[in-house]
């Protein structure tokens, strides 16, 4: 087991006053931009709605119309729909990640 060296000039947790570190000065503007862009949030909400409504809607649409009361096939169709929504989300996320990488490479070429 290791031991920690005690340094007398360090302040411990009770002696620290973090209030001065967190408040910006009067001349400094605070950063109020969101951590996640709005387009990403809209995509996430869209896929969330699709993940919730898609399989349920497909189940109730197919249970009596396509499969004539066979809930097993309707449930399987709903499960396939959920997997398709998940795959679509992964593909969109990968394309978005690639577009960010391409944009960074183009900006690096412009700087040269």
CSV table of C-alpha atoms in Angstrom, one decimal:
chain,number,residue,atom,x,y,z
A,1,UNK,CA,0.0,0.0,0.0
A,2,UNK,CA,1.3,3.4,-0.8
A,3,UNK,CA,1.4,6.4,1.4
A,4,UNK,CA,0.9,10.0,0.5
A,5,UNK,CA,3.5,12.6,1.3
A,6,UNK,CA,2.0,15.4,3.5
A,7,UNK,CA,2.9,18.9,2.4
A,8,UNK,CA,2.2,21.5,4.9
A,9,UNK,CA,1.6,24.4,2.4
A,10,UNK,CA,-1.3,22.5,0.7
A,11,UNK,CA,-4.8,23.3,1.8
A,12,UNK,CA,-7.0,20.5,2.7
A,13,UNK,CA,-10.6,20.1,1.6
A,14,UNK,CA,-12.0,22.1,4.5
A,15,UNK,CA,-9.5,25.0,4.2
A,16,UNK,CA,-10.2,25.5,0.5
A,17,UNK,CA,-12.5,28.3,-0.7
A,18,UNK,CA,-13.7,27.4,-4.1
A,19,UNK,CA,-16.2,30.2,-4.4
A,20,UNK,CA,-13.6,32.6,-5.9
A,21,UNK,CA,-12.6,30.0,-8.6
A,22,UNK,CA,-16.2,29.6,-9.9
A,23,UNK,CA,-17.4,33.1,-10.3
A,24,UNK,CA,-16.3,35.0,-13.4
A,25,UNK,CA,-15.0,38.5,-13.1
A,26,UNK,CA,-17.1,41.5,-14.0
A,27,UNK,CA,-15.4,42.0,-17.4
A,28,UNK,CA,-15.4,38.4,-18.4
A,29,UNK,CA,-18.4,37.0,-20.3
A,30,UNK,CA,-19.8,33.7,-19.2
A,31,UNK,CA,-20.1,30.9,-21.7
A,32,UNK,CA,-23.7,30.0,-22.1
A,33,UNK,CA,-23.5,27.8,-25.2
A,34,UNK,CA,-25.0,24.4,-24.9
A,35,UNK,CA,-22.6,21.5,-24.6
A,36,UNK,CA,-24.5,19.6,-27.3
A,37,UNK,CA,-25.6,21.2,-30.6
A,38,UNK,CA,-29.3,21.5,-31.2
A,39,UNK,CA,-29.2,19.4,-34.3
A,40,UNK,CA,-27.9,16.4,-32.3
A,41,UNK,CA,-30.7,16.8,-29.7
A,42,UNK,CA,-33.3,16.9,-32.5
A,43,UNK,CA,-31.9,13.7,-34.0
A,44,UNK,CA,-31.9,12.0,-30.6
A,45,UNK,CA,-35.5,13.1,-30.0
A,46,UNK,CA,-36.6,11.9,-33.4
A,47,UNK,CA,-35.0,8.5,-33.0
A,48,UNK,CA,-36.4,8.2,-29.5
A,49,UNK,CA,-39.9,8.8,-30.9
A,50,UNK,CA,-39.3,6.3,-33.7
A,51,UNK,CA,-38.0,3.7,-31.2
A,52,UNK,CA,-41.1,4.2,-29.0
A,53,UNK,CA,-43.8,4.7,-31.7
A,54,UNK,CA,-42.4,2.6,-34.5
A,55,UNK,CA,-42.6,-0.9,-33.0
A,56,UNK,CA,-45.8,-0.3,-31.2
A,57,UNK,CA,-47.5,1.2,-34.3
A,58,UNK,CA,-46.2,-1.7,-36.5
A,59,UNK,CA,-47.5,-4.3,-34.0
A,60,UNK,CA,-51.0,-2.8,-33.8
A,61,UNK,CA,-51.2,-2.2,-37.6
A,62,UNK,CA,-50.1,-5.7,-38.5
A,63,UNK,CA,-51.7,-7.9,-35.8
A,64,UNK,CA,-55.2,-7.7,-37.3
A,65,UNK,CA,-54.6,-6.5,-40.8
A,66,UNK,CA,-51.6,-8.4,-42.1
A,67,UNK,CA,-51.3,-11.4,-39.8
A,68,UNK,CA,-55.1,-11.9,-39.0
A,69,UNK,CA,-54.7,-12.0,-35.2
A,70,UNK,CA,-51.4,-13.9,-35.0
A,71,UNK,CA,-49.6,-11.8,-32.3
A,72,UNK,CA,-46.4,-13.8,-32.6
A,73,UNK,CA,-45.8,-12.7,-36.1
A,74,UNK,CA,-46.9,-9.1,-35.3
A,75,UNK,CA,-44.5,-9.1,-32.3
A,76,UNK,CA,-41.6,-10.4,-34.5
A,77,UNK,CA,-42.4,-7.6,-37.0
A,78,UNK,CA,-42.3,-5.1,-34.2
A,79,UNK,CA,-38.9,-6.4,-33.0
A,80,UNK,CA,-37.5,-6.2,-36.5
A,81,UNK,CA,-38.8,-2.6,-36.7
A,82,UNK,CA,-37.0,-1.8,-33.4
A,83,UNK,CA,-33.8,-3.2,-34.8
A,84,UNK,CA,-34.1,-1.2,-38.0
A,85,UNK,CA,-34.5,2.0,-36.0
A,86,UNK,CA,-31.4,1.1,-34.0
A,87,UNK,CA,-29.4,0.3,-37.1
A,88,UNK,CA,-30.5,3.6,-38.7
A,89,UNK,CA,-29.4,5.5,-35.5
A,90,UNK,CA,-26.0,3.9,-35.6
A,91,UNK,CA,-25.6,4.7,-39.3
A,92,UNK,CA,-26.6,8.3,-38.8
A,93,UNK,CA,-24.2,8.7,-35.9
A,94,UNK,CA,-21.3,7.2,-37.9
A,95,UNK,CA,-22.0,9.5,-40.9
A,96,UNK,CA,-22.1,12.5,-38.5
A,97,UNK,CA,-18.8,11.5,-37.0
A,98,UNK,CA,-17.3,11.1,-40.4
A,99,UNK,CA,-18.5,14.5,-41.6
A,100,UNK,CA,-16.9,16.1,-38.5
A,101,UNK,CA,-13.7,14.4,-39.3
A,102,UNK,CA,-13.8,15.5,-43.0
A,103,UNK,CA,-14.6,19.1,-42.0
A,104,UNK,CA,-11.6,19.1,-39.6
A,105,UNK,CA,-9.3,17.8,-42.4
A,106,UNK,CA,-10.5,20.5,-44.8
A,107,UNK,CA,-9.9,23.2,-42.3
A,108,UNK,CA,-6.4,21.8,-41.7
A,109,UNK,CA,-5.7,21.9,-45.4
A,110,UNK,CA,-6.9,25.5,-45.6
A,111,UNK,CA,-4.4,26.5,-42.9
A,112,UNK,CA,-1.5,25.2,-44.9
